Short mmCIF file of C-alpha atoms in Angstrom, two decimals:
data_model
loop_
_atom_site.label_atom_id
_atom_site.label_comp_id
_atom_site.label_asym_id
_atom_site.label_seq_id
_atom_site.Cartn_x
_atom_site.Cartn_y
_atom_site.Cartn_z
CA UNK A 422 -6.47 -24.00 55.99
CA UNK A 423 -7.67 -25.39 52.96
CA UNK A 424 -5.73 -24.93 49.64
CA UNK A 425 -6.67 -22.17 47.23
CA UNK A 426 -6.21 -23.29 43.66
CA UNK A 427 -5.75 -20.95 40.43
CA UNK A 428 -9.42 -21.21 38.69
CA UNK A 429 -9.11 -18.36 36.53
CA UNK A 430 -7.23 -17.28 33.62
CA UNK A 431 -6.53 -13.58 33.68
CA UNK A 432 -5.25 -11.38 30.68
CA UNK A 433 -4.32 -7.69 30.39
CA UNK A 434 -5.27 -5.91 27.15
CA UNK A 435 -5.52 -2.34 25.88
CA UNK A 436 -8.30 -0.53 26.90
CA UNK A 437 -11.21 -0.67 24.77
CA UNK A 438 -10.31 -3.92 23.46
CA UNK A 439 -11.57 -6.32 26.33
CA UNK A 440 -14.36 -8.07 24.32
CA UNK A 441 -11.89 -8.83 21.56
CA UNK A 442 -9.36 -10.29 24.16
CA UNK A 443 -12.44 -12.02 25.79
CA UNK A 444 -13.84 -13.61 22.65
CA UNK A 445 -10.21 -15.10 21.88
CA UNK A 446 -10.06 -16.44 25.17
CA UNK A 447 -13.40 -18.27 24.90
CA UNK A 448 -12.41 -19.61 21.55
CA UNK A 449 -9.32 -21.27 23.16
CA UNK A 450 -11.43 -22.68 26.33
CA UNK A 451 -14.23 -24.10 23.43
CA UNK A 452 -11.33 -25.61 21.68
CA UNK A 453 -10.09 -27.58 24.82
CA UNK A 454 -13.64 -28.03 26.25
CA UNK A 455 -13.46 -25.79 29.40
CA UNK A 456 -16.49 -24.21 30.47
CA UNK A 457 -15.91 -20.65 31.93
CA UNK A 458 -17.60 -17.74 33.29
CA UNK A 459 -16.13 -14.51 31.71
CA UNK A 460 -15.68 -11.32 33.72
CA UNK A 461 -14.06 -7.96 32.50
CA UNK A 462 -12.86 -4.79 33.44
CA UNK A 463 -11.14 -1.73 31.85
CA UNK A 464 -7.75 -3.10 30.45
CA UNK A 465 -8.26 -6.93 31.86
CA UNK A 466 -10.50 -9.91 31.18
CA UNK A 467 -10.77 -13.21 32.77
CA UNK A 468 -12.33 -16.57 32.12
CA UNK A 469 -13.26 -18.87 35.62
CA UNK A 470 -13.60 -22.37 35.52
CA UNK A 471 -17.32 -23.34 36.30
CA UNK A 472 -16.21 -26.64 37.55
CA UNK A 473 -13.58 -24.86 40.34
CA UNK A 474 -10.84 -27.21 38.91
CA UNK A 475 -7.52 -25.59 38.33
CA UNK A 476 -6.97 -23.47 35.36
CA UNK A 477 -3.43 -24.27 34.77
CA UNK A 478 -4.10 -27.01 31.89
CA UNK A 479 -5.91 -24.57 29.79
CA UNK A 480 -3.59 -21.60 30.53
CA UNK A 481 -0.65 -23.95 29.51
CA UNK A 482 -2.35 -25.01 26.23
CA UNK A 483 -3.41 -21.29 25.07
CA UNK A 484 0.30 -20.28 25.17
CA UNK A 485 0.98 -16.68 25.31
CA UNK A 486 2.80 -16.74 22.03
CA UNK A 487 -0.43 -17.75 20.42
CA UNK A 488 -2.63 -14.80 21.82
CA UNK A 489 -3.08 -11.75 19.89
CA UNK A 490 -4.95 -9.29 22.04
CA UNK A 491 -3.25 -10.35 25.18
CA UNK A 492 -0.61 -8.47 26.94
CA UNK A 493 -0.23 -10.61 29.72
CA UNK A 494 -1.37 -14.18 30.61
CA UNK A 495 -1.61 -15.43 33.94
CA UNK A 496 -3.08 -18.30 36.21
CA UNK A 497 -5.05 -16.70 38.65
CA UNK A 498 -6.60 -16.88 42.24
CA UNK A 499 -9.88 -15.61 43.07
CA UNK A 500 -9.65 -11.65 43.40
CA UNK A 501 -9.62 -10.21 46.91
CA UNK A 502 -11.01 -7.13 48.73
CA UNK A 503 -8.61 -5.72 50.95
CA UNK A 504 -9.27 -3.75 54.33
CA UNK A 505 -7.85 -0.18 54.00
CA UNK A 506 -6.47 -0.43 57.44
CA UNK A 507 -4.47 -3.70 56.71
CA UNK A 508 -4.07 -4.38 53.23
CA UNK A 509 -1.28 -7.11 53.50
CA UNK A 510 -2.72 -9.79 55.63
CA UNK A 511 -5.34 -10.79 52.79
CA UNK A 512 -2.80 -11.21 50.42
CA UNK A 513 -0.22 -13.22 52.74
CA UNK A 514 -3.14 -15.41 53.76
CA UNK A 515 -4.18 -16.09 50.24
CA UNK A 516 -0.60 -16.82 49.14
CA UNK A 517 0.05 -19.19 52.29
CA UNK A 518 -3.29 -21.14 51.04
CA UNK A 519 -2.13 -21.39 47.57
CA UNK A 520 1.18 -22.97 48.60
CA UNK A 521 2.61 -20.98 45.93
CA UNK A 522 6.57 -20.14 45.58
CA UNK A 523 8.04 -18.03 43.19
CA UNK A 524 11.17 -16.40 42.47
CA UNK A 525 9.86 -12.73 41.87
CA UNK A 526 6.85 -10.14 42.46
CA UNK A 527 5.51 -7.93 40.44
CA UNK A 528 2.79 -5.04 41.14
CA UNK A 529 0.55 -4.31 38.05
CA UNK A 530 -2.38 -2.41 37.23
CA UNK A 531 -4.54 -1.69 34.35
CA UNK A 532 -3.13 0.77 31.38
CA UNK A 533 -5.59 3.16 32.67
CA UNK A 534 -5.51 6.79 34.68
CA UNK A 535 -7.03 4.85 37.53
CA UNK A 536 -4.31 2.21 37.29
CA UNK A 537 -1.61 4.90 37.12
CA UNK A 538 -2.91 6.43 40.28
CA UNK A 539 -2.23 3.78 42.40
CA UNK A 540 1.44 3.86 41.95
CA UNK A 541 2.23 5.49 45.42
CA UNK A 542 0.27 2.98 47.38
CA UNK A 543 2.01 0.17 45.56
CA UNK A 544 5.51 1.65 46.31
CA UNK A 545 4.48 2.08 49.88
CA UNK A 546 3.62 -1.76 50.10
CA UNK A 547 6.15 -3.46 48.09
CA UNK A 548 9.06 -3.52 50.48
CA UNK A 549 7.14 -4.79 53.61
CA UNK A 550 5.06 -7.52 51.47
CA UNK A 551 8.53 -8.66 49.83
CA UNK A 552 9.91 -9.00 53.46
CA UNK A 553 6.85 -10.73 54.79
CA UNK A 554 6.45 -13.42 51.88
CA UNK A 555 10.64 -13.87 52.23
CA UNK A 556 9.99 -14.77 55.84
CA UNK A 557 7.38 -17.42 55.04
CA UNK A 558 9.58 -18.76 52.54
CA UNK A 559 7.04 -18.07 49.51
CA UNK A 560 9.42 -15.78 48.02
CA UNK A 561 12.83 -17.55 47.57
CA UNK A 562 15.70 -17.90 45.34
CA UNK A 563 14.89 -21.00 43.32
CA UNK A 564 11.42 -21.59 42.10
CA UNK A 565 11.34 -22.43 38.70
CA UNK A 566 11.48 -19.01 37.75
CA UNK A 567 7.93 -18.55 38.55
CA UNK A 568 6.66 -14.91 39.15
CA UNK A 569 3.83 -13.65 41.41
CA UNK A 570 1.72 -10.81 39.76
CA UNK A 571 -0.11 -8.55 42.05
CA UNK A 572 -2.78 -7.11 39.88
CA UNK A 573 -4.36 -3.97 41.29
CA UNK A 574 -7.42 -2.76 39.92
CA UNK A 575 -8.57 -0.42 42.76
CA UNK A 576 -6.78 0.50 46.20
CA UNK A 577 -8.87 -2.27 48.09
CA UNK A 578 -9.18 -4.85 45.07
CA UNK A 579 -6.40 -7.03 43.97
CA UNK A 580 -6.17 -10.26 42.04
CA UNK A 581 -2.84 -12.56 42.43
CA UNK A 582 -1.64 -14.61 39.31
CA UNK A 583 1.27 -16.72 38.65
CA UNK A 584 3.40 -16.74 35.41
CA UNK A 585 5.58 -19.24 34.05
CA UNK A 586 8.82 -18.94 31.83
CA UNK A 587 8.19 -19.25 28.17
CA UNK A 588 4.47 -18.58 28.49
CA UNK A 589 4.28 -14.76 29.37
CA UNK A 590 5.53 -11.42 28.69
CA UNK A 591 8.47 -10.50 30.14
CA UNK A 592 7.72 -6.55 30.10
CA UNK A 593 5.68 -5.00 33.21
CA UNK A 594 2.15 -4.96 32.38
CA UNK A 595 2.91 -6.69 28.87
CA UNK A 596 3.96 -3.07 27.67
CA UNK A 597 7.04 -2.38 25.70
CA UNK A 598 7.57 1.55 25.92
CA UNK A 599 9.82 2.60 23.16
CA UNK A 600 11.60 6.28 22.64
CA UNK A 601 10.48 8.35 19.91
CA UNK A 602 13.34 9.10 17.69
CA UNK A 603 13.14 12.66 17.18
CA UNK A 604 14.53 12.50 13.39
CA UNK A 605 11.95 9.95 12.27
CA UNK A 606 9.31 11.16 9.92
CA UNK A 607 6.40 9.95 11.94
CA UNK A 608 5.11 8.24 15.20
CA UNK A 609 4.49 5.29 13.17
CA UNK A 610 8.04 4.33 13.31
CA UNK A 611 7.69 2.97 16.61
CA UNK A 612 5.36 0.20 15.16
CA UNK A 613 8.08 -1.26 13.02
CA UNK A 614 10.61 -1.10 15.84
CA UNK A 615 7.97 -2.95 18.34
CA UNK A 616 7.37 -5.35 15.87
CA UNK A 617 11.07 -6.21 15.38
CA UNK A 618 11.26 -6.67 19.18
CA UNK A 619 8.36 -8.64 19.49
CA UNK A 620 8.98 -10.95 16.53
CA UNK A 621 12.76 -11.22 15.97
CA UNK A 622 14.87 -12.56 18.87
CA UNK A 623 17.43 -9.85 19.90
CA UNK A 624 20.51 -11.98 18.97
CA UNK A 625 19.17 -12.50 15.60
CA UNK A 626 18.78 -8.73 14.49
CA UNK A 627 22.42 -8.71 13.01
CA UNK A 628 21.47 -11.84 10.81
CA UNK A 629 17.94 -10.83 9.91
CA UNK A 630 18.07 -7.04 9.85
CA UNK A 631 21.35 -6.65 8.21
CA UNK A 632 23.06 -3.84 6.43
CA UNK A 633 23.42 -5.45 3.06
CA UNK A 634 19.52 -6.23 2.85
CA UNK A 635 17.02 -4.71 0.31
CA UNK A 636 13.53 -4.08 1.49
CA UNK A 637 10.31 -2.75 -0.06
CA UNK A 638 8.02 -0.16 1.90
CA UNK A 639 4.38 -0.19 0.47
CA UNK A 640 2.45 2.95 1.43
CA UNK A 641 5.78 4.43 2.66
CA UNK A 642 5.05 8.18 2.76
CA UNK A 643 6.22 10.20 5.00
CA UNK A 644 8.69 7.10 6.07
CA UNK A 645 8.40 6.07 9.54
CA UNK A 646 8.79 2.68 8.72
CA UNK A 647 11.49 3.32 5.88
CA UNK A 648 13.33 5.36 8.63
CA UNK A 649 13.59 2.29 10.53
CA UNK A 650 14.78 0.22 7.74
CA UNK A 651 17.41 2.88 6.64
CA UNK A 652 18.85 2.95 10.46
CA UNK A 653 19.71 -0.79 9.81
CA UNK A 654 21.56 0.00 6.71
CA UNK A 655 18.98 -1.49 4.29
CA UNK A 656 18.35 0.01 0.81
CA UNK A 657 14.64 0.58 0.54
CA UNK A 658 11.97 1.05 -2.31
CA UNK A 659 9.74 3.24 -1.09
CA UNK A 660 6.29 3.15 -2.91
CA UNK A 661 3.96 5.81 -2.58
CA UNK A 662 2.64 8.78 -4.44
CA UNK A 663 2.85 10.83 -1.61
CA UNK A 664 5.74 12.59 -0.73
CA UNK A 665 8.71 11.35 1.55
CA UNK A 666 10.47 13.14 4.02
CA UNK A 667 13.40 15.18 2.59
CA UNK A 668 15.99 14.46 5.28
CA UNK A 669 15.29 10.57 4.96
CA UNK A 670 15.61 10.90 1.07
CA UNK A 671 19.13 12.56 1.44
CA UNK A 672 20.55 9.50 2.93
CA UNK A 673 20.69 8.10 -0.50
CA UNK A 674 19.44 4.57 0.57
CA UNK A 675 16.19 5.06 -0.81
CA UNK A 676 14.48 4.77 -4.10
CA UNK A 677 11.10 6.82 -3.76
CA UNK A 678 8.66 5.24 -6.75
CA UNK A 679 5.36 7.04 -7.16
CA UNK A 680 3.42 3.94 -7.75
CA UNK A 681 0.40 1.91 -6.40
CA UNK A 682 1.67 -0.40 -3.50
CA UNK A 683 -1.14 -2.66 -4.31
CA UNK A 684 0.07 -3.04 -7.95
CA UNK A 685 3.99 -2.68 -7.88
CA UNK A 686 6.34 -5.50 -8.56
CA UNK A 687 10.03 -5.67 -7.14
CA UNK A 688 12.76 -5.95 -9.54
CA UNK A 689 14.21 -8.89 -7.67
CA UNK A 690 13.29 -10.70 -4.73
CA UNK A 691 13.41 -8.85 -1.42
CA UNK A 692 14.70 -9.59 1.91
CA UNK A 693 11.86 -7.58 3.72
CA UNK A 694 8.48 -6.30 2.73
CA UNK A 695 6.78 -4.15 5.28
CA UNK A 696 3.50 -2.41 4.72
CA UNK A 697 1.26 0.12 7.08
CA UNK A 698 -1.30 0.98 4.24
CA UNK A 699 -4.71 2.03 5.60
CA UNK A 700 -6.93 0.27 3.72
CA UNK A 701 -9.48 -3.03 4.42
CA UNK A 702 -8.13 -5.84 5.63
CA UNK A 703 -9.16 -8.24 2.71
CA UNK A 704 -7.43 -5.79 0.28
CA UNK A 705 -4.18 -5.59 2.16
CA UNK A 706 -4.16 -9.39 2.69
CA UNK A 707 -4.52 -10.28 -1.09
CA UNK A 708 -1.68 -8.10 -1.74
CA UNK A 709 0.61 -9.53 0.75
CA UNK A 710 -0.54 -13.08 -0.32
CA UNK A 711 0.81 -12.25 -3.83
CA UNK A 712 4.06 -11.57 -2.52
CA UNK A 713 4.23 -14.31 -0.50
CA UNK A 714 2.96 -17.12 -2.73
CA UNK A 715 5.58 -15.65 -5.57
CA UNK A 716 8.26 -15.53 -2.74
CA UNK A 717 8.93 -11.96 -3.56
CA UNK A 718 10.26 -11.55 0.13
CA UNK A 719 11.97 -13.57 2.80
CA UNK A 720 10.06 -12.09 5.79
CA UNK A 721 7.38 -9.56 5.87
CA UNK A 722 5.82 -7.17 8.47
CA UNK A 723 2.33 -5.57 7.82
CA UNK A 724 -0.76 -4.26 9.73
CA UNK A 725 -4.17 -4.87 9.56
CA UNK A 726 -6.63 -2.40 10.04
CA UNK A 727 -9.63 -3.33 12.03
CA UNK A 728 -13.29 -3.01 12.17
CA UNK A 729 -14.94 -1.28 15.22
CA UNK A 730 -16.79 -4.47 16.37
CA UNK A 731 -15.86 -8.16 16.07
CA UNK A 732 -12.24 -7.53 15.70
CA UNK A 733 -11.32 -10.98 16.93
CA UNK A 734 -13.52 -12.35 14.44
CA UNK A 735 -11.75 -10.55 11.74
CA UNK A 736 -8.30 -11.22 12.80
CA UNK A 737 -9.11 -15.02 13.07
CA UNK A 738 -10.73 -15.14 9.41
CA UNK A 739 -7.45 -13.01 8.13
CA UNK A 740 -5.09 -15.29 9.63
CA UNK A 741 -6.70 -18.57 8.79
CA UNK A 742 -7.15 -17.18 5.01
CA UNK A 743 -3.39 -16.38 4.95
CA UNK A 744 -2.59 -19.94 6.30
CA UNK A 745 -4.90 -21.59 3.88
CA UNK A 746 -3.29 -19.71 0.62
CA UNK A 747 0.23 -20.49 1.53
CA UNK A 748 -0.71 -23.98 2.24
CA UNK A 749 -2.33 -24.18 -0.75
CA UNK A 750 0.50 -22.83 -2.84
CA UNK A 751 3.15 -25.08 -1.03
CA UNK A 752 4.73 -22.16 0.54
CA UNK A 753 5.93 -23.14 4.06
CA UNK A 754 6.01 -20.23 6.71
CA UNK A 755 5.77 -19.25 10.19
CA UNK A 756 2.74 -16.61 10.80
CA UNK A 757 2.64 -14.57 14.06
CA UNK A 758 0.14 -11.64 14.68
CA UNK A 759 0.05 -9.48 17.58
CA UNK A 760 -2.15 -6.32 18.75
CA UNK A 761 1.23 -4.10 19.95
CA UNK A 762 1.28 -1.58 22.31
CA UNK A 763 1.98 1.12 19.49
CA UNK A 764 -0.82 -0.11 17.53
CA UNK A 765 -4.52 1.52 17.59
CA UNK A 766 -7.11 0.14 15.53
CA UNK A 767 -4.78 -2.57 14.07
CA UNK A 768 -2.82 -5.84 14.54
CA UNK A 769 0.65 -6.57 13.34
CA UNK A 770 1.05 -9.62 11.38
CA UNK A 771 4.80 -11.21 10.97
CA UNK A 772 5.60 -13.71 8.35
CA UNK A 773 8.70 -15.52 7.72
CA UNK A 774 9.14 -17.96 4.77
CA UNK A 775 10.92 -21.34 5.33
CA UNK A 776 14.29 -21.38 3.54
#
């Protein structure tokens, strides 16, 4: 049997953002001078090398941590069409011909109703497939922490992908599901909580999200993001002409100033700036740049609301502008941007100034 090599780069994304994820992938492929054929379905996109060479080098260079619209990033084998009478043999044969070995198997689906409807079928096949792959030596104890992803797009259609430590999401389907806290004033609170999980290692929370810190929340009302800051024990300047949640204000940890978030200046340097203002990205970016170039905060998390079309182009332009502005001002910083699960028509940006 000839060896089957991973020629495709497979990425999961939010349904409706396939063109944006694909545009981002094509940007990286062009940077690394790799010619590819694009493909997409609901909740996923892929690039396949035209020369049929392995995709591994591009997959590694376009690191998952750099990507904005990708929920998961895999080096993938050609898609398989399965017999409904025997779904396992084709999968086993392709694993054998790939000569892959791995420590885990994850069954995943697109984030759609059709994808969720496959749960029963996947459950029925999981243990038999795992047992067979163990017997064949592909699933074993020590395999460099590699993981086999079996991506089901239909009951008879799968694509096998491999992920590698430090270049993947460690979440099933790349989705972080959080429980909405009933006392929070709005569901937007989950966006800031997810951002902390995404951008700040859990072991650093006590130092970087500490109870002695001060924060500014621009466009705070009714207080979804302020609530998260208060839960960490911070004192918050909540800047918004609108009303704040009464229970939240009763904590005594908030100074609600009915001012314009675009023009307000802090009385001293803040530990955190957060902002979820609904406005044009260019306007929000200009405001945040003022804070960062003047070093009014140590870290910032803010959302950029995106246009309906060419969202990747807009994000790329915004992040490039921010990088250029900080460099021109002599401000050293780490900038990260992600389209989070709890985001909708927006992306979340994290900036941490160098000490």
